[in-house]
Coordinates of C-alpha atoms and ligand atoms in Angstrom, one line a residue:
M1 CA 2.4 -6.3 4.5
G2 CA -0.8 -4.6 3.8
M3 CA -1.7 -3.2 0.4
H4 CA -0.8 0.4 1.3
S5 CA 0.0 1.4 -2.2
F6 CA -3.4 0.4 -3.4
H7 CA -6.2 3.0 -2.3
Y8 CA -9.1 4.9 -3.6
Q9 CA -8.6 8.4 -4.8
N10 CA -11.2 10.6 -6.6
G11 CA -13.4 7.6 -6.7
S12 CA -11.1 5.1 -8.4
L13 CA -8.6 2.6 -7.2
H14 CA -5.0 3.7 -7.6
C15 CA -1.8 1.8 -7.5
E16 CA 0.6 4.5 -6.1
D17 CA -0.3 7.5 -8.2
V18 CA -1.7 5.7 -11.2
D19 CA -5.4 5.4 -11.8
L20 CA -6.2 1.8 -12.4
V21 CA -9.5 2.6 -14.3
S22 CA -7.6 4.4 -17.0
L23 CA -4.8 1.8 -16.9
A24 CA -7.3 -0.9 -17.6
D25 CA -8.8 1.1 -20.5
T26 CA -5.4 1.7 -22.0
H27 CA -3.9 -1.8 -21.7
G28 CA -7.0 -4.0 -21.6
T29 CA -7.7 -6.8 -19.2
P30 CA -6.8 -9.2 -17.7
A31 CA -3.6 -7.3 -16.6
Y32 CA -1.3 -7.8 -13.6
V33 CA -0.3 -4.6 -12.0
Y34 CA 2.6 -4.5 -9.4
S35 CA 3.7 -1.5 -7.2
A36 CA 7.5 -1.1 -7.3
N37 CA 7.5 0.9 -4.0
T38 CA 5.6 -1.8 -2.2
I39 CA 8.2 -4.4 -3.3
R40 CA 11.1 -2.0 -2.2
D41 CA 9.3 -1.3 1.0
H42 CA 8.8 -5.0 2.0
Y43 CA 12.3 -5.8 1.2
G44 CA 13.5 -2.9 3.4
R45 CA 11.3 -3.9 6.3
L46 CA 12.7 -7.4 6.3
D47 CA 16.3 -6.2 5.9
Q48 CA 15.7 -3.7 8.8
A49 CA 14.1 -6.3 11.1
L50 CA 17.2 -8.4 10.8
A51 CA 19.7 -5.6 11.1
E52 CA 21.3 -6.9 14.3
I53 CA 22.5 -10.1 12.8
D54 CA 24.7 -11.0 9.9
H55 CA 22.1 -11.9 7.2
G56 CA 21.3 -12.2 3.6
I57 CA 18.0 -12.0 1.7
E58 CA 17.5 -14.5 -1.0
Y59 CA 14.3 -13.5 -2.8
A60 CA 12.4 -16.7 -3.9
V61 CA 12.2 -16.2 -7.7
K62 CA 9.4 -18.6 -8.2
A63 CA 6.9 -16.3 -6.5
N64 CA 7.3 -13.6 -9.3
S65 CA 10.0 -14.1 -11.8
N66 CA 9.5 -11.1 -14.2
L67 CA 12.8 -9.7 -15.2
S68 CA 11.9 -6.2 -14.1
V69 CA 10.8 -7.3 -10.7
L70 CA 14.1 -9.2 -10.4
K71 CA 16.1 -6.1 -11.5
L72 CA 14.4 -4.0 -9.0
L73 CA 15.4 -6.5 -6.3
V74 CA 18.9 -6.6 -7.6
E75 CA 19.1 -2.8 -7.1
E76 CA 17.9 -3.2 -3.5
G77 CA 20.9 -5.6 -3.0
S78 CA 18.9 -8.9 -2.8
G79 CA 20.3 -12.4 -3.5
F80 CA 18.0 -15.0 -5.0
D81 CA 16.8 -18.5 -4.2
I82 CA 16.1 -20.4 -7.4
V83 CA 14.6 -23.7 -8.1
S84 CA 15.7 -24.3 -11.7
G85 CA 18.3 -23.4 -14.3
G86 CA 15.7 -21.2 -16.0
E87 CA 15.3 -19.1 -12.9
L88 CA 19.2 -18.7 -12.7
R89 CA 19.1 -17.5 -16.3
R90 CA 16.4 -15.0 -15.4
V91 CA 18.5 -13.6 -12.4
I92 CA 21.6 -13.3 -14.7
E93 CA 19.5 -11.7 -17.4
A94 CA 18.3 -9.2 -14.8
G95 CA 21.8 -8.3 -13.8
G96 CA 22.0 -10.4 -10.7
D97 CA 25.0 -12.4 -9.5
A98 CA 25.0 -16.1 -9.4
G99 CA 27.4 -15.8 -6.5
K100 CA 24.5 -14.5 -4.5
C101 CA 22.1 -17.4 -5.4
T102 CA 21.1 -20.5 -3.6
F103 CA 19.7 -23.4 -5.7
A104 CA 16.8 -25.3 -4.1
G105 CA 14.7 -28.2 -5.4
V106 CA 14.4 -32.0 -5.2
G107 CA 15.1 -32.7 -8.9
K108 CA 18.1 -30.9 -10.3
T109 CA 19.3 -32.2 -13.6
R110 CA 22.8 -32.6 -14.9
E111 CA 22.4 -29.6 -17.2
E112 CA 21.1 -27.4 -14.3
I113 CA 24.0 -28.5 -12.1
E114 CA 26.5 -27.8 -14.8
Y115 CA 25.1 -24.4 -15.6
A116 CA 25.0 -23.3 -12.0
L117 CA 28.6 -24.5 -11.4
A118 CA 29.8 -22.7 -14.5
E119 CA 28.1 -19.6 -13.3
G120 CA 29.6 -19.8 -9.9
I121 CA 26.5 -20.4 -7.7
Y122 CA 26.9 -19.6 -4.1
C123 CA 25.4 -22.9 -2.8
F124 CA 23.3 -25.8 -4.0
N125 CA 20.7 -26.6 -1.3
A126 CA 20.5 -30.3 -1.8
E127 CA 17.4 -32.4 -0.8
S128 CA 19.0 -35.8 -0.7
E129 CA 22.3 -37.6 -0.3
E130 CA 21.8 -39.1 -3.7
E131 CA 21.7 -35.6 -5.2
V132 CA 25.0 -34.6 -3.4
V133 CA 26.8 -37.7 -4.8
F134 CA 25.6 -36.6 -8.3
I135 CA 26.7 -33.0 -7.8
D136 CA 30.2 -34.3 -6.6
K137 CA 30.4 -36.4 -9.8
V138 CA 29.5 -33.5 -12.1
A139 CA 31.7 -31.0 -10.2
G140 CA 34.6 -33.6 -10.5
E141 CA 34.1 -33.9 -14.3
M142 CA 34.2 -30.1 -14.6
G143 CA 37.4 -29.8 -12.4
K144 CA 35.3 -27.8 -9.8
V145 CA 34.5 -27.9 -6.2
A146 CA 30.7 -27.5 -5.6
P147 CA 29.4 -25.5 -2.5
V148 CA 26.7 -27.7 -1.0
A149 CA 24.2 -27.4 2.0
F150 CA 21.6 -29.9 3.0
R151 CA 18.0 -29.0 3.4
V152 CA 16.9 -30.6 6.7
N153 CA 13.3 -31.5 7.2
P154 CA 12.7 -30.6 10.9
N155 CA 9.3 -32.4 11.0
V156 CA 7.4 -29.3 12.2
D157 CA 3.8 -28.7 11.4
A158 CA 3.6 -25.3 9.6
K159 CA -0.2 -25.3 10.1
T160 CA -0.9 -24.1 6.5
H161 CA -2.8 -25.5 3.4
K162 CA -1.5 -29.2 2.9
Y163 CA -0.3 -28.3 -0.6
I164 CA 2.1 -25.7 0.6
S165 CA 3.3 -27.5 3.7
T166 CA 6.8 -28.8 3.3
G167 CA 8.4 -29.4 6.7
K168 CA 6.8 -32.7 7.8
S169 CA 8.4 -36.1 7.5
E170 CA 5.8 -37.2 4.9
N171 CA 6.6 -34.3 2.6
K172 CA 9.1 -34.9 -0.2
F173 CA 11.4 -32.2 0.8
G174 CA 14.7 -32.4 2.6
V175 CA 16.6 -35.0 4.6
D176 CA 15.1 -36.3 7.7
F177 CA 16.2 -34.7 10.9
A178 CA 17.5 -38.1 12.3
S179 CA 19.6 -38.8 9.3
I180 CA 21.2 -35.4 8.8
D181 CA 24.3 -35.8 10.8
D182 CA 25.1 -38.9 8.9
A183 CA 24.4 -37.2 5.6
Y184 CA 26.9 -34.5 6.3
A185 CA 29.5 -37.0 7.6
R186 CA 29.3 -39.0 4.3
A187 CA 29.2 -35.8 2.2
S188 CA 32.4 -34.5 3.9
K189 CA 34.3 -37.4 2.4
L190 CA 33.5 -36.4 -1.1
A191 CA 36.4 -34.8 -3.0
N192 CA 34.4 -32.3 -5.1
V193 CA 32.0 -30.7 -2.7
R194 CA 32.5 -28.2 0.1
L195 CA 29.9 -28.1 2.9
R196 CA 28.9 -24.5 3.1
G197 CA 25.7 -24.4 5.0
L198 CA 22.4 -25.8 6.4
Q199 CA 19.0 -25.0 5.0
M200 CA 15.3 -25.5 5.9
H201 CA 11.9 -24.3 4.7
I202 CA 8.8 -25.5 6.5
G203 CA 6.1 -24.2 4.2
S204 CA 4.4 -21.2 2.7
Q205 CA 1.8 -18.7 3.9
L206 CA 2.5 -19.3 7.6
T207 CA 0.4 -16.9 9.6
S208 CA 1.6 -17.9 13.1
L209 CA 5.0 -17.5 14.7
Q210 CA 5.0 -20.7 16.6
P211 CA 6.1 -23.1 13.9
F212 CA 8.9 -20.9 12.9
I213 CA 10.2 -20.7 16.5
E214 CA 9.8 -24.4 17.0
A215 CA 11.7 -25.1 13.8
V216 CA 14.5 -22.6 14.5
E217 CA 14.9 -23.9 18.1
K218 CA 15.1 -27.4 16.9
V219 CA 17.6 -26.9 14.1
A220 CA 19.9 -24.1 15.5
P221 CA 21.9 -26.5 17.8
L222 CA 22.4 -28.7 14.7
A223 CA 23.7 -25.7 12.7
V224 CA 26.2 -24.8 15.4
R225 CA 27.4 -28.5 15.6
L226 CA 27.9 -28.4 11.8
K227 CA 29.8 -25.2 12.0
D228 CA 32.2 -26.6 14.6
T229 CA 32.6 -29.9 12.8
Y230 CA 32.7 -28.8 9.1
G231 CA 33.2 -25.1 9.2
I232 CA 29.8 -24.4 7.5
E233 CA 29.2 -20.6 7.2
F234 CA 25.4 -20.0 6.8
F235 CA 22.0 -21.3 8.1
S236 CA 19.1 -20.6 5.8
I237 CA 15.8 -20.6 7.6
G238 CA 13.8 -20.5 4.3
G239 CA 10.8 -18.3 3.4
G240 CA 7.1 -18.9 4.3
V241 CA 6.1 -15.6 6.1
G242 CA 2.3 -15.3 5.4
I243 CA 0.5 -12.2 4.2
V244 CA -2.9 -10.6 4.5
Y245 CA -5.4 -12.0 1.9
D246 CA -8.6 -11.0 3.7
S247 CA -9.4 -7.3 4.0
A248 CA -6.0 -6.6 2.5
L249 CA -6.8 -3.0 1.5
E250 CA -7.9 -2.0 5.0
S251 CA -4.9 -3.6 6.7
G252 CA -2.7 -0.7 5.8
P253 CA 1.0 -0.1 6.2
T254 CA 1.1 -0.5 10.0
E255 CA 2.0 -3.8 11.8
W256 CA -1.4 -4.1 13.6
W257 CA -4.1 -6.4 12.7
S258 CA -6.1 -6.4 15.9
D259 CA -9.4 -6.6 14.1
Q260 CA -8.5 -9.7 12.3
D261 CA -9.7 -13.2 13.3
E262 CA -6.9 -15.1 15.1
D263 CA -6.3 -17.5 12.2
Q264 CA -6.4 -14.7 9.5
R265 CA -4.1 -12.4 11.4
P266 CA -0.9 -12.3 9.6
L267 CA 2.5 -12.6 11.2
T268 CA 4.1 -9.2 11.3
I269 CA 7.7 -8.9 10.3
S270 CA 8.7 -7.4 13.6
Q271 CA 7.1 -10.3 15.6
Y272 CA 8.8 -12.8 13.2
A273 CA 12.2 -11.1 13.7
A274 CA 11.7 -10.8 17.6
G275 CA 10.9 -14.4 17.7
V276 CA 13.7 -15.9 15.6
V277 CA 16.5 -13.4 15.9
P278 CA 17.6 -14.2 19.5
V279 CA 18.0 -17.9 18.7
L280 CA 19.8 -17.3 15.4
K281 CA 22.1 -14.7 16.9
E282 CA 23.6 -17.4 19.2
T283 CA 24.6 -19.5 16.3
G284 CA 27.2 -17.0 15.1
L285 CA 26.3 -18.1 11.5
K286 CA 25.3 -16.0 8.6
I287 CA 21.6 -16.2 8.4
L288 CA 19.8 -16.4 5.1
L289 CA 16.1 -15.8 4.5
E290 CA 14.2 -16.9 1.3
P291 CA 11.0 -14.8 1.3
G292 CA 8.8 -14.9 -1.8
R293 CA 5.2 -14.2 -1.0
Y294 CA 6.1 -11.5 1.6
I295 CA 8.0 -9.4 -0.8
V296 CA 5.6 -9.4 -3.8
G297 CA 2.3 -11.0 -2.7
N298 CA 0.6 -7.7 -1.6
A299 CA 2.4 -5.8 -4.2
G300 CA 0.3 -7.0 -7.1
V301 CA -3.3 -7.1 -8.3
L302 CA -5.0 -8.8 -11.3
L303 CA -7.3 -6.4 -13.2
T304 CA -10.2 -8.1 -15.0
R305 CA -13.4 -6.9 -16.6
C306 CA -16.9 -8.1 -16.0
L307 CA -18.4 -9.6 -19.2
Y308 CA -21.9 -10.8 -18.1
E309 CA -24.0 -11.2 -15.2
K310 CA -25.8 -14.5 -15.3
K311 CA -28.7 -15.1 -12.9
G312 CA -29.2 -18.8 -12.3
S313 CA -32.0 -20.3 -10.3
A314 CA -29.6 -20.9 -7.3
K315 CA -26.9 -18.3 -7.8
T316 CA -25.9 -15.2 -9.4
F317 CA -22.7 -15.5 -11.5
R318 CA -20.5 -12.5 -12.6
I319 CA -18.5 -13.7 -15.5
V320 CA -15.2 -12.0 -15.9
D321 CA -12.5 -12.0 -18.5
A322 CA -9.8 -13.6 -16.2
G323 CA -9.7 -17.3 -15.7
M324 CA -8.0 -19.9 -13.7
N325 CA -5.3 -19.9 -16.5
D326 CA -4.5 -16.4 -15.3
L327 CA -4.6 -16.9 -11.6
I328 CA -4.9 -20.5 -10.3
R329 CA -4.5 -20.0 -6.6
P330 CA -8.2 -20.3 -5.8
A331 CA -8.6 -23.6 -7.8
L332 CA -5.2 -25.0 -6.7
Y333 CA -5.0 -24.0 -2.9
E334 CA -8.4 -22.7 -2.1
G335 CA -6.7 -19.4 -2.1
H336 CA -8.7 -16.3 -1.2
H337 CA -8.4 -13.0 -3.0
D338 CA -10.4 -10.0 -2.1
I339 CA -12.4 -8.5 -5.0
V340 CA -13.0 -4.8 -5.3
P341 CA -14.5 -2.7 -8.1
L342 CA -12.1 -0.2 -9.6
R343 CA -14.8 2.5 -9.3
E344 CA -15.3 3.1 -5.7
S345 CA -18.5 1.3 -4.4
T346 CA -21.7 3.2 -3.9
G347 CA -22.4 1.0 -0.9
E348 CA -24.7 -1.5 -2.7
S349 CA -23.7 -5.1 -2.6
S350 CA -25.0 -8.6 -3.4
M351 CA -24.1 -12.3 -3.0
V352 CA -22.4 -13.6 -6.1
D353 CA -19.9 -16.1 -7.6
V354 CA -17.2 -14.4 -9.7
V355 CA -16.1 -17.0 -12.4
G356 CA -13.9 -17.1 -15.4
P357 CA -14.6 -18.2 -18.9
V358 CA -12.5 -21.4 -18.8
C359 CA -14.3 -24.6 -19.2
E360 CA -13.8 -26.0 -15.7
T361 CA -16.1 -26.0 -12.7
G362 CA -13.0 -25.0 -10.7
D363 CA -12.7 -21.8 -12.6
F364 CA -14.0 -19.4 -10.0
F365 CA -12.5 -16.5 -7.9
C366 CA -15.1 -16.6 -5.2
Q367 CA -18.3 -18.4 -4.4
D368 CA -21.2 -17.0 -2.4
R369 CA -19.4 -13.9 -1.4
E370 CA -21.1 -10.6 -0.6
L371 CA -19.4 -8.1 -3.0
P372 CA -19.8 -4.5 -3.7
D373 CA -21.9 -4.1 -6.9
F374 CA -20.3 -3.9 -10.2
A375 CA -21.9 -4.2 -13.7
P376 CA -21.0 -5.8 -17.0
G377 CA -18.3 -3.6 -18.6
E378 CA -16.8 -2.6 -15.4
A379 CA -13.3 -3.5 -14.3
I380 CA -12.5 -5.0 -10.9
A381 CA -9.3 -6.0 -9.1
L382 CA -8.4 -9.3 -7.5
L383 CA -6.1 -8.2 -4.7
S384 CA -2.9 -9.8 -3.4
A385 CA -2.1 -11.4 -6.7
G386 CA 1.6 -10.5 -6.9
A387 CA 2.9 -13.9 -5.7
Y388 CA 2.3 -17.2 -7.4
G389 CA 0.0 -15.3 -9.8
F390 CA 1.4 -14.7 -13.3
V391 CA 4.2 -17.3 -12.7
M392 CA 1.6 -20.0 -12.7
A393 CA -0.4 -18.8 -15.7
S394 CA -0.9 -21.0 -18.6
N395 CA -2.3 -21.0 -22.1
Y396 CA -5.1 -23.4 -21.2
N397 CA -8.1 -22.9 -23.5
S398 CA -5.7 -21.2 -25.8
R399 CA -5.9 -18.0 -23.8
P400 CA -2.9 -15.6 -24.2
L401 CA -0.9 -14.7 -21.0
P402 CA -1.9 -11.4 -19.6
V403 CA 0.1 -8.2 -19.7
E404 CA 2.3 -7.3 -16.7
I405 CA 2.7 -3.7 -15.6
L406 CA 5.0 -2.1 -13.1
V407 CA 3.9 1.1 -11.4
D408 CA 6.5 3.3 -9.8
G409 CA 5.2 6.5 -8.4
G410 CA 3.2 8.2 -11.2
E411 CA 4.7 6.0 -13.9
A412 CA 3.2 2.7 -15.4
R413 CA 5.5 0.7 -17.5
V414 CA 4.5 -2.5 -19.4
I415 CA 7.2 -5.1 -18.3
R416 CA 5.8 -8.0 -20.3
P417 CA 3.3 -7.3 -23.2
R418 CA 0.2 -9.2 -23.5
Q419 CA 0.9 -12.4 -25.4
T420 CA -0.8 -12.7 -28.8
M421 CA -2.2 -15.7 -30.6
D422 CA 0.6 -15.3 -33.1
D423 CA 3.1 -15.8 -30.3
I424 CA 1.3 -18.9 -29.1
L425 CA 1.0 -20.5 -32.6
A426 CA 4.5 -19.7 -34.0
S427 CA 6.3 -22.7 -32.8
E428 CA 3.5 -25.1 -33.7
K429 CA 3.0 -23.6 -37.1
S430 CA 6.6 -24.1 -38.0
A431 CA 6.3 -27.8 -36.7
M432 CA 2.8 -28.5 -38.1
L433 CA 2.1 -31.6 -40.3
S434 CA 2.2 -30.8 -43.9
Ligands
PLP1 C1 8.8 -21.5 -2.3 C2 10.1 -21.4 -1.5 C3 10.4 -20.3 -0.8 C4 9.4 -19.1 -0.7 O1 8.2 -19.3 0.0 P1 7.3 -18.1 0.3 O2 6.2 -18.7 1.1 O3 6.9 -17.5 -1.0 O4 8.0 -17.1 1.1 C5 11.6 -20.3 -0.1 N1 12.4 -21.3 -0.1 C6 12.1 -22.5 -0.8 C7 13.1 -23.6 -0.7 C8 11.0 -22.6 -1.5 O5 10.7 -23.7 -2.1

């Protein structure tokens, strides 16, 4: 879970064997850079940790949906958890199989349901009875039987940021635990759906084991009951395993974070497995996991260049060429990203705010943080930016989307070119008032 593919070598930060100083010079900034071997490694660790139970990994596409990232995971044998028809299209374009995809989300449209049915989706993970009734109707019209699971809301506190907590009764997600038996009973009477599984997902960036255990222990008996009554075949326990955002470089490849504060200490994947596997094994069901952040979060960085240092009366601002439109996590979730210069620090440091060029007060990457010195003209890296980074980028302030680069060993490949202003303007120009 550490960022072990990012390290200093000969005085400059490298991703695997690629020097990020020259990469930033060649491709410009802002630029997302991902490590292929970190992605493979995290996938493999999770797969290994679950080896003793029948399981499947459904990578949560929304965390990072670049076609080459998906392709790499197809090659590892991954299935995919999607939240839109667009994500299904991406999986298929990347060579993935709809028959290994689960379809989550509270607001699936007719078009999305038809598309997923036509492609042969493994299962719709439905979030309400109303949705299942509608899926039944659409499937009937198409002469198909739709595989369906309900997402149960176990009413467990994930103890994460309120915007990424999903498993409490007051959240919009899933069917209340108290109503779930009735929901299955009614759905079992529908002619065009087949009850295939049970799903839950209690939140994202969980850094303690206890909420996972609480949820699994609460829901496993229900899963067994549904297996006995309706013959369901899988129980998906969702994603949500947290990663290291603080001191990510130092945390390394090992699974020990003893020097971390209690609430910053990430959950290791072996602790996670040791906690949930014994309970899950007893169910006799196929267990699905939907990791997003765990697979790609620490596999990516955002490179940006310092434009100016502005010394105000109260603060020193380092203004960089990436903004909240490129990486919105700090503004949206108060997300922390470590910031390091690409040239290894000489040891000097100072207290600064690192801010972007966007016209919003929320456009900052850190405030009042002691950072190793870097000067205008120098490039820096925002670490742990592989998940919920590029996928949330926008054209706000008419800023083109950054380039995405995948590093594999000594090779760096552009997997999405930097957007141009011509790209941005094309559709508007053809539709412009004359
Ligand atoms: C977002 C999401 C995930 C992935 O969450 P991570 O915290 O990135 O692991 C998994 N399942 C569902 C249903 C989701 O919405």
